[in-house]
Amino acid sequence: MEQKEQTVDTKTLVSMVFRFIFSMVSNVIVYLVIIFLAVELCITAYEYAYQIFGDVTVASEPGTDVTLKIESGDSSMAIARRLENNRVIVNQYTFYIRTKLSTSERKPILPGRYTFNTSMTYDEIIQMITDPEYQAKPEGEEQENK
């Protein structure tokens, strides 16, 4: 009879050890997943913020020239989408936010035909499309470089 009680106790002990190990492994996995997701979120947030506030370019100098026409009623998002589709900017959403922070009714986006370069920063592009000195010439005329 004593041997039977020891067997039950051994089975219970093995079961308790197994549950403890399973619980610890499960907790470690959950914490690792949480840490991984937190790190990924931080990296993504940093990259997004850097694109908004940093000097981001698609290519290094000398880059490639791209000519685009901005119409009078074009929204900032439509312009950003066109610039991204033509590989002038890195991300249309970060450019849109940067444009909203940099433009106003007193400093609107001016319509015209512009020659952008893939090595231009967001600030340079925004300055070009909002500054009357950089305002594009009508079609057929050469744009003056500054």
Short mmCIF file of N, CA and C in Angstrom, two decimals:
data_model
loop_
_atom_site.label_atom_id
_atom_site.label_comp_id
_atom_site.label_asym_id
_atom_site.label_seq_id
_atom_site.Cartn_x
_atom_site.Cartn_y
_atom_site.Cartn_z
N MET A 1 0.82 -1.19 0.00
CA MET A 1 0.00 0.00 0.00
C MET A 1 0.87 1.26 0.00
N GLU A 2 1.98 1.22 0.71
CA GLU A 2 2.87 2.38 0.73
C GLU A 2 3.45 2.67 -0.64
N GLN A 3 3.76 1.60 -1.38
CA GLN A 3 4.32 1.78 -2.70
C GLN A 3 3.30 2.46 -3.62
N LYS A 4 2.05 2.19 -3.50
CA LYS A 4 1.02 2.80 -4.31
C LYS A 4 0.90 4.29 -4.00
N GLU A 5 1.00 4.69 -2.75
CA GLU A 5 0.93 6.10 -2.35
C GLU A 5 2.13 6.87 -2.90
N GLN A 6 3.30 6.24 -2.90
CA GLN A 6 4.49 6.90 -3.44
C GLN A 6 4.34 7.12 -4.95
N THR A 7 3.74 6.20 -5.64
CA THR A 7 3.54 6.32 -7.06
C THR A 7 2.60 7.48 -7.35
N VAL A 8 1.57 7.63 -6.60
CA VAL A 8 0.64 8.74 -6.78
C VAL A 8 1.35 10.05 -6.48
N ASP A 9 2.10 10.10 -5.46
CA ASP A 9 2.84 11.31 -5.12
C ASP A 9 3.85 11.65 -6.21
N THR A 10 4.51 10.66 -6.79
CA THR A 10 5.48 10.90 -7.86
C THR A 10 4.76 11.44 -9.09
N LYS A 11 3.61 10.88 -9.43
CA LYS A 11 2.85 11.37 -10.57
C LYS A 11 2.39 12.80 -10.34
N THR A 12 1.94 13.09 -9.15
CA THR A 12 1.51 14.45 -8.82
C THR A 12 2.69 15.41 -8.91
N LEU A 13 3.82 14.98 -8.40
CA LEU A 13 5.02 15.83 -8.44
C LEU A 13 5.45 16.08 -9.87
N VAL A 14 5.47 15.07 -10.70
CA VAL A 14 5.84 15.22 -12.11
C VAL A 14 4.86 16.16 -12.80
N SER A 15 3.58 16.00 -12.52
CA SER A 15 2.55 16.86 -13.09
C SER A 15 2.76 18.32 -12.68
N MET A 16 3.07 18.54 -11.42
CA MET A 16 3.30 19.91 -10.92
C MET A 16 4.54 20.53 -11.59
N VAL A 17 5.59 19.74 -11.72
CA VAL A 17 6.81 20.24 -12.36
C VAL A 17 6.54 20.57 -13.83
N PHE A 18 5.82 19.70 -14.51
CA PHE A 18 5.48 19.95 -15.91
C PHE A 18 4.66 21.23 -16.05
N ARG A 19 3.63 21.42 -15.20
CA ARG A 19 2.82 22.64 -15.26
C ARG A 19 3.65 23.88 -14.98
N PHE A 20 4.58 23.78 -14.03
CA PHE A 20 5.45 24.92 -13.70
C PHE A 20 6.33 25.28 -14.91
N ILE A 21 6.95 24.28 -15.52
CA ILE A 21 7.82 24.53 -16.67
C ILE A 21 6.99 25.09 -17.83
N PHE A 22 5.83 24.51 -18.10
CA PHE A 22 4.97 25.02 -19.17
C PHE A 22 4.55 26.46 -18.91
N SER A 23 4.21 26.77 -17.68
CA SER A 23 3.82 28.13 -17.31
C SER A 23 4.98 29.11 -17.52
N MET A 24 6.17 28.74 -17.12
CA MET A 24 7.34 29.61 -17.28
C MET A 24 7.66 29.84 -18.76
N VAL A 25 7.64 28.78 -19.55
CA VAL A 25 7.93 28.90 -20.98
C VAL A 25 6.86 29.78 -21.65
N SER A 26 5.61 29.57 -21.29
CA SER A 26 4.52 30.39 -21.85
C SER A 26 4.72 31.86 -21.50
N ASN A 27 5.05 32.15 -20.26
CA ASN A 27 5.28 33.54 -19.84
C ASN A 27 6.46 34.16 -20.59
N VAL A 28 7.52 33.42 -20.75
CA VAL A 28 8.70 33.93 -21.46
C VAL A 28 8.32 34.25 -22.91
N ILE A 29 7.59 33.36 -23.55
CA ILE A 29 7.17 33.59 -24.94
C ILE A 29 6.29 34.82 -25.04
N VAL A 30 5.34 34.96 -24.15
CA VAL A 30 4.45 36.13 -24.17
C VAL A 30 5.26 37.42 -23.98
N TYR A 31 6.17 37.43 -23.01
CA TYR A 31 6.97 38.63 -22.77
C TYR A 31 7.89 38.94 -23.96
N LEU A 32 8.45 37.91 -24.59
CA LEU A 32 9.30 38.15 -25.77
C LEU A 32 8.50 38.74 -26.93
N VAL A 33 7.28 38.26 -27.12
CA VAL A 33 6.42 38.80 -28.18
C VAL A 33 6.08 40.26 -27.88
N ILE A 34 5.75 40.56 -26.63
CA ILE A 34 5.43 41.94 -26.24
C ILE A 34 6.64 42.85 -26.45
N ILE A 35 7.81 42.39 -26.04
CA ILE A 35 9.03 43.19 -26.22
C ILE A 35 9.32 43.40 -27.71
N PHE A 36 9.19 42.35 -28.51
CA PHE A 36 9.42 42.45 -29.95
C PHE A 36 8.47 43.47 -30.58
N LEU A 37 7.19 43.39 -30.24
CA LEU A 37 6.21 44.33 -30.80
C LEU A 37 6.49 45.76 -30.35
N ALA A 38 6.89 45.94 -29.10
CA ALA A 38 7.21 47.28 -28.61
C ALA A 38 8.42 47.85 -29.35
N VAL A 39 9.43 47.04 -29.58
CA VAL A 39 10.63 47.49 -30.31
C VAL A 39 10.25 47.85 -31.75
N GLU A 40 9.47 47.01 -32.40
CA GLU A 40 9.04 47.30 -33.77
C GLU A 40 8.22 48.59 -33.84
N LEU A 41 7.35 48.79 -32.88
CA LEU A 41 6.55 50.02 -32.84
C LEU A 41 7.45 51.24 -32.68
N CYS A 42 8.43 51.15 -31.80
CA CYS A 42 9.36 52.27 -31.60
C CYS A 42 10.17 52.56 -32.86
N ILE A 43 10.64 51.53 -33.52
CA ILE A 43 11.42 51.71 -34.75
C ILE A 43 10.56 52.37 -35.83
N THR A 44 9.34 51.88 -35.99
CA THR A 44 8.44 52.44 -37.00
C THR A 44 8.10 53.90 -36.68
N ALA A 45 7.82 54.19 -35.42
CA ALA A 45 7.50 55.56 -35.03
C ALA A 45 8.71 56.48 -35.27
N TYR A 46 9.91 56.01 -34.95
CA TYR A 46 11.10 56.81 -35.17
C TYR A 46 11.30 57.10 -36.66
N GLU A 47 11.18 56.06 -37.50
CA GLU A 47 11.36 56.24 -38.94
C GLU A 47 10.32 57.20 -39.51
N TYR A 48 9.09 57.07 -39.06
CA TYR A 48 8.01 57.93 -39.52
C TYR A 48 8.27 59.38 -39.12
N ALA A 49 8.65 59.59 -37.85
CA ALA A 49 8.95 60.94 -37.37
C ALA A 49 10.17 61.51 -38.09
N TYR A 50 11.17 60.68 -38.35
CA TYR A 50 12.35 61.17 -39.05
C TYR A 50 12.00 61.60 -40.47
N GLN A 51 11.10 60.86 -41.12
CA GLN A 51 10.68 61.25 -42.46
C GLN A 51 9.93 62.58 -42.43
N ILE A 52 9.17 62.83 -41.37
CA ILE A 52 8.42 64.09 -41.28
C ILE A 52 9.35 65.26 -40.97
N PHE A 53 10.23 65.09 -40.01
CA PHE A 53 11.03 66.22 -39.52
C PHE A 53 12.49 66.22 -39.97
N GLY A 54 12.98 65.13 -40.54
CA GLY A 54 14.38 65.05 -40.96
C GLY A 54 14.56 65.45 -42.42
N ASP A 55 15.77 65.38 -42.88
CA ASP A 55 16.09 65.69 -44.28
C ASP A 55 16.17 64.38 -45.06
N VAL A 56 15.03 63.93 -45.54
CA VAL A 56 14.93 62.65 -46.24
C VAL A 56 14.95 62.89 -47.74
N THR A 57 15.69 62.06 -48.45
CA THR A 57 15.70 62.11 -49.92
C THR A 57 15.55 60.70 -50.46
N VAL A 58 15.10 60.60 -51.69
CA VAL A 58 14.97 59.29 -52.34
C VAL A 58 16.33 58.81 -52.82
N ALA A 59 17.13 59.72 -53.36
CA ALA A 59 18.43 59.36 -53.91
C ALA A 59 19.47 60.39 -53.50
N SER A 60 20.71 59.99 -53.55
CA SER A 60 21.79 60.94 -53.26
C SER A 60 22.09 61.74 -54.52
N GLU A 61 22.87 62.81 -54.35
CA GLU A 61 23.23 63.68 -55.47
C GLU A 61 23.89 62.86 -56.57
N PRO A 62 23.73 63.08 -57.82
CA PRO A 62 23.01 64.16 -58.46
C PRO A 62 21.52 63.89 -58.61
N GLY A 63 21.05 62.66 -58.40
CA GLY A 63 19.62 62.38 -58.51
C GLY A 63 19.14 62.39 -59.94
N THR A 64 17.83 62.30 -60.09
CA THR A 64 17.20 62.29 -61.41
C THR A 64 16.13 63.37 -61.44
N ASP A 65 16.07 64.12 -62.53
CA ASP A 65 15.05 65.15 -62.67
C ASP A 65 13.71 64.53 -63.07
N VAL A 66 12.65 65.05 -62.43
CA VAL A 66 11.29 64.61 -62.72
C VAL A 66 10.43 65.86 -62.84
N THR A 67 9.73 66.00 -63.96
CA THR A 67 8.87 67.16 -64.18
C THR A 67 7.42 66.76 -63.92
N LEU A 68 6.75 67.54 -63.07
CA LEU A 68 5.35 67.31 -62.74
C LEU A 68 4.58 68.61 -62.82
N LYS A 69 3.30 68.49 -63.15
CA LYS A 69 2.44 69.66 -63.21
C LYS A 69 1.50 69.64 -62.00
N ILE A 70 1.45 70.78 -61.30
CA ILE A 70 0.52 70.94 -60.18
C ILE A 70 -0.60 71.85 -60.65
N GLU A 71 -1.80 71.32 -60.59
CA GLU A 71 -2.98 72.08 -61.01
C GLU A 71 -3.47 72.96 -59.87
N SER A 72 -4.29 73.95 -60.21
CA SER A 72 -4.79 74.91 -59.24
C SER A 72 -5.59 74.28 -58.10
N GLY A 73 -6.40 73.27 -58.36
CA GLY A 73 -7.25 72.69 -57.33
C GLY A 73 -6.68 71.44 -56.67
N ASP A 74 -5.44 71.07 -56.97
CA ASP A 74 -4.85 69.86 -56.41
C ASP A 74 -4.71 69.94 -54.90
N SER A 75 -5.09 68.87 -54.22
CA SER A 75 -4.92 68.81 -52.76
C SER A 75 -3.48 68.44 -52.43
N SER A 76 -3.10 68.69 -51.20
CA SER A 76 -1.75 68.31 -50.76
C SER A 76 -1.54 66.81 -50.87
N MET A 77 -2.57 66.04 -50.58
CA MET A 77 -2.45 64.59 -50.65
C MET A 77 -2.30 64.11 -52.09
N ALA A 78 -3.03 64.73 -53.02
CA ALA A 78 -2.91 64.36 -54.44
C ALA A 78 -1.50 64.67 -54.94
N ILE A 79 -0.96 65.80 -54.53
CA ILE A 79 0.41 66.17 -54.92
C ILE A 79 1.41 65.19 -54.33
N ALA A 80 1.22 64.87 -53.04
CA ALA A 80 2.11 63.92 -52.37
C ALA A 80 2.07 62.55 -53.05
N ARG A 81 0.88 62.10 -53.42
CA ARG A 81 0.71 60.81 -54.09
C ARG A 81 1.46 60.80 -55.43
N ARG A 82 1.30 61.90 -56.18
CA ARG A 82 1.98 62.00 -57.47
C ARG A 82 3.50 62.02 -57.30
N LEU A 83 3.96 62.75 -56.29
CA LEU A 83 5.41 62.80 -56.04
C LEU A 83 5.95 61.43 -55.65
N GLU A 84 5.19 60.69 -54.83
CA GLU A 84 5.65 59.34 -54.45
C GLU A 84 5.60 58.39 -55.64
N ASN A 85 4.55 58.46 -56.44
CA ASN A 85 4.44 57.58 -57.61
C ASN A 85 5.57 57.82 -58.61
N ASN A 86 6.08 59.05 -58.65
CA ASN A 86 7.19 59.39 -59.55
C ASN A 86 8.54 59.29 -58.84
N ARG A 87 8.55 58.74 -57.65
CA ARG A 87 9.76 58.49 -56.86
C ARG A 87 10.57 59.75 -56.56
N VAL A 88 9.84 60.84 -56.28
CA VAL A 88 10.50 62.09 -55.89
C VAL A 88 10.60 62.15 -54.36
N ILE A 89 9.62 61.56 -53.67
CA ILE A 89 9.61 61.53 -52.21
C ILE A 89 9.55 60.09 -51.72
N VAL A 90 9.88 59.90 -50.44
CA VAL A 90 9.92 58.57 -49.85
C VAL A 90 8.52 58.05 -49.51
N ASN A 91 7.68 58.92 -48.91
CA ASN A 91 6.39 58.46 -48.42
C ASN A 91 5.37 59.59 -48.55
N GLN A 92 4.25 59.30 -49.18
CA GLN A 92 3.25 60.34 -49.42
C GLN A 92 2.63 60.85 -48.12
N TYR A 93 2.48 59.99 -47.13
CA TYR A 93 1.82 60.40 -45.88
C TYR A 93 2.72 61.32 -45.05
N THR A 94 4.02 61.00 -44.98
CA THR A 94 4.92 61.87 -44.23
C THR A 94 5.09 63.21 -44.95
N PHE A 95 5.12 63.18 -46.28
CA PHE A 95 5.21 64.43 -47.03
C PHE A 95 3.94 65.26 -46.82
N TYR A 96 2.80 64.63 -46.83
CA TYR A 96 1.52 65.33 -46.61
C TYR A 96 1.54 66.02 -45.24
N ILE A 97 1.95 65.31 -44.20
CA ILE A 97 2.01 65.92 -42.86
C ILE A 97 2.99 67.08 -42.86
N ARG A 98 4.16 66.89 -43.47
CA ARG A 98 5.17 67.95 -43.53
C ARG A 98 4.62 69.16 -44.28
N THR A 99 3.87 68.91 -45.35
CA THR A 99 3.26 70.00 -46.14
C THR A 99 2.24 70.75 -45.29
N LYS A 100 1.42 70.02 -44.56
CA LYS A 100 0.41 70.67 -43.71
C LYS A 100 1.07 71.51 -42.62
N LEU A 101 2.20 71.07 -42.11
CA LEU A 101 2.92 71.84 -41.10
C LEU A 101 3.64 73.05 -41.68
N SER A 102 3.97 72.99 -42.97
CA SER A 102 4.80 74.04 -43.59
C SER A 102 4.02 75.05 -44.42
N THR A 103 2.80 74.73 -44.82
CA THR A 103 2.05 75.64 -45.68
C THR A 103 0.89 76.25 -44.90
N SER A 104 0.35 77.33 -45.45
CA SER A 104 -0.80 78.00 -44.84
C SER A 104 -1.51 78.79 -45.93
N GLU A 105 -2.53 79.51 -45.54
CA GLU A 105 -3.23 80.35 -46.52
C GLU A 105 -2.30 81.44 -47.04
N ARG A 106 -1.40 81.91 -46.18
CA ARG A 106 -0.45 82.96 -46.61
C ARG A 106 0.69 82.37 -47.45
N LYS A 107 0.89 81.07 -47.34
CA LYS A 107 1.97 80.41 -48.08
C LYS A 107 1.40 79.14 -48.73
N PRO A 108 0.53 79.31 -49.74
CA PRO A 108 -0.12 78.16 -50.36
C PRO A 108 0.77 77.47 -51.40
N ILE A 109 0.34 76.31 -51.80
CA ILE A 109 1.01 75.60 -52.89
C ILE A 109 0.59 76.26 -54.20
N LEU A 110 1.56 76.64 -55.00
CA LEU A 110 1.30 77.37 -56.24
C LEU A 110 1.23 76.41 -57.42
N PRO A 111 0.23 76.59 -58.30
CA PRO A 111 0.12 75.72 -59.47
C PRO A 111 1.23 76.03 -60.47
N GLY A 112 1.54 75.03 -61.29
CA GLY A 112 2.54 75.22 -62.34
C GLY A 112 3.24 73.92 -62.66
N ARG A 113 4.19 74.00 -63.58
CA ARG A 113 4.99 72.83 -63.97
C ARG A 113 6.34 72.98 -63.29
N TYR A 114 6.71 71.96 -62.53
CA TYR A 114 7.94 72.01 -61.74
C TYR A 114 8.87 70.85 -62.13
N THR A 115 10.16 71.13 -62.09
CA THR A 115 11.15 70.08 -62.29
C THR A 115 11.78 69.79 -60.95
N PHE A 116 11.44 68.63 -60.39
CA PHE A 116 11.97 68.19 -59.10
C PHE A 116 13.15 67.27 -59.36
N ASN A 117 13.93 67.04 -58.32
CA ASN A 117 15.04 66.11 -58.41
C ASN A 117 14.89 65.11 -57.27
N THR A 118 15.24 63.86 -57.53
CA THR A 118 15.09 62.81 -56.51
C THR A 118 16.04 63.00 -55.33
N SER A 119 16.98 63.92 -55.44
CA SER A 119 17.88 64.20 -54.32
C SER A 119 17.42 65.39 -53.48
N MET A 120 16.23 65.91 -53.78
CA MET A 120 15.70 67.06 -53.02
C MET A 120 15.07 66.59 -51.71
N THR A 121 15.24 67.41 -50.65
CA THR A 121 14.60 67.12 -49.37
C THR A 121 13.16 67.63 -49.41
N TYR A 122 12.37 67.22 -48.42
CA TYR A 122 10.99 67.70 -48.34
C TYR A 122 10.96 69.23 -48.25
N ASP A 123 11.87 69.81 -47.47
CA ASP A 123 11.91 71.28 -47.33
C ASP A 123 12.16 71.95 -48.67
N GLU A 124 13.08 71.42 -49.45
CA GLU A 124 13.40 72.01 -50.76
C GLU A 124 12.19 71.91 -51.71
N ILE A 125 11.51 70.77 -51.67
CA ILE A 125 10.32 70.60 -52.53
C ILE A 125 9.23 71.57 -52.10
N ILE A 126 8.98 71.66 -50.80
CA ILE A 126 7.93 72.55 -50.30
C ILE A 126 8.27 74.01 -50.60
N GLN A 127 9.54 74.37 -50.44
CA GLN A 127 9.94 75.74 -50.77
C GLN A 127 9.70 76.02 -52.25
N MET A 128 10.02 75.05 -53.09
CA MET A 128 9.85 75.25 -54.53
C MET A 128 8.38 75.47 -54.89
N ILE A 129 7.47 74.69 -54.31
CA ILE A 129 6.07 74.77 -54.71
C ILE A 129 5.27 75.84 -53.97
N THR A 130 5.90 76.52 -53.00
CA THR A 130 5.20 77.58 -52.27
C THR A 130 5.81 78.97 -52.45
N ASP A 131 7.02 79.04 -52.95
CA ASP A 131 7.71 80.32 -53.10
C ASP A 131 7.48 80.88 -54.51
N PRO A 132 6.91 82.09 -54.62
CA PRO A 132 6.67 82.67 -55.95
C PRO A 132 7.94 82.83 -56.78
N GLU A 133 9.11 82.97 -56.13
CA GLU A 133 10.36 83.08 -56.87
C GLU A 133 10.67 81.79 -57.63
N TYR A 134 10.23 80.67 -57.08
CA TYR A 134 10.47 79.38 -57.71
C TYR A 134 9.30 78.96 -58.60
N GLN A 135 8.25 79.79 -58.63
CA GLN A 135 7.04 79.39 -59.34
C GLN A 135 7.38 78.99 -60.77
N ALA A 136 6.80 77.91 -61.16
CA ALA A 136 7.10 77.34 -62.49
C ALA A 136 6.59 78.25 -63.59
N LYS A 137 7.30 78.19 -64.70
CA LYS A 137 6.89 78.94 -65.89
C LYS A 137 5.77 78.15 -66.58
N PRO A 138 4.99 78.84 -67.37
CA PRO A 138 3.97 78.12 -68.15
C PRO A 138 4.64 77.11 -69.07
N GLU A 139 3.86 76.13 -69.53
CA GLU A 139 4.42 75.09 -70.39
C GLU A 139 5.11 75.71 -71.60
N GLY A 140 6.21 75.10 -72.00
CA GLY A 140 6.94 75.57 -73.16
C GLY A 140 8.12 76.47 -72.78
N GLU A 141 8.04 77.17 -71.66
CA GLU A 141 9.15 78.02 -71.22
C GLU A 141 10.04 77.23 -70.28
N GLU A 142 11.31 77.55 -70.28
CA GLU A 142 12.27 76.89 -69.38
C GLU A 142 12.12 77.45 -67.98
N GLN A 143 12.25 76.57 -67.00
CA GLN A 143 12.20 77.01 -65.61
C GLN A 143 13.59 77.49 -65.21
N GLU A 144 13.61 78.61 -64.51
CA GLU A 144 14.88 79.18 -64.06
C GLU A 144 15.35 78.42 -62.84
N ASN A 145 16.59 77.93 -62.84
CA ASN A 145 17.14 77.20 -61.69
C ASN A 145 17.73 78.15 -60.69
N LYS A 146 17.51 77.84 -59.41
CA LYS A 146 18.09 78.64 -58.34
C LYS A 146 18.92 77.76 -57.48
#
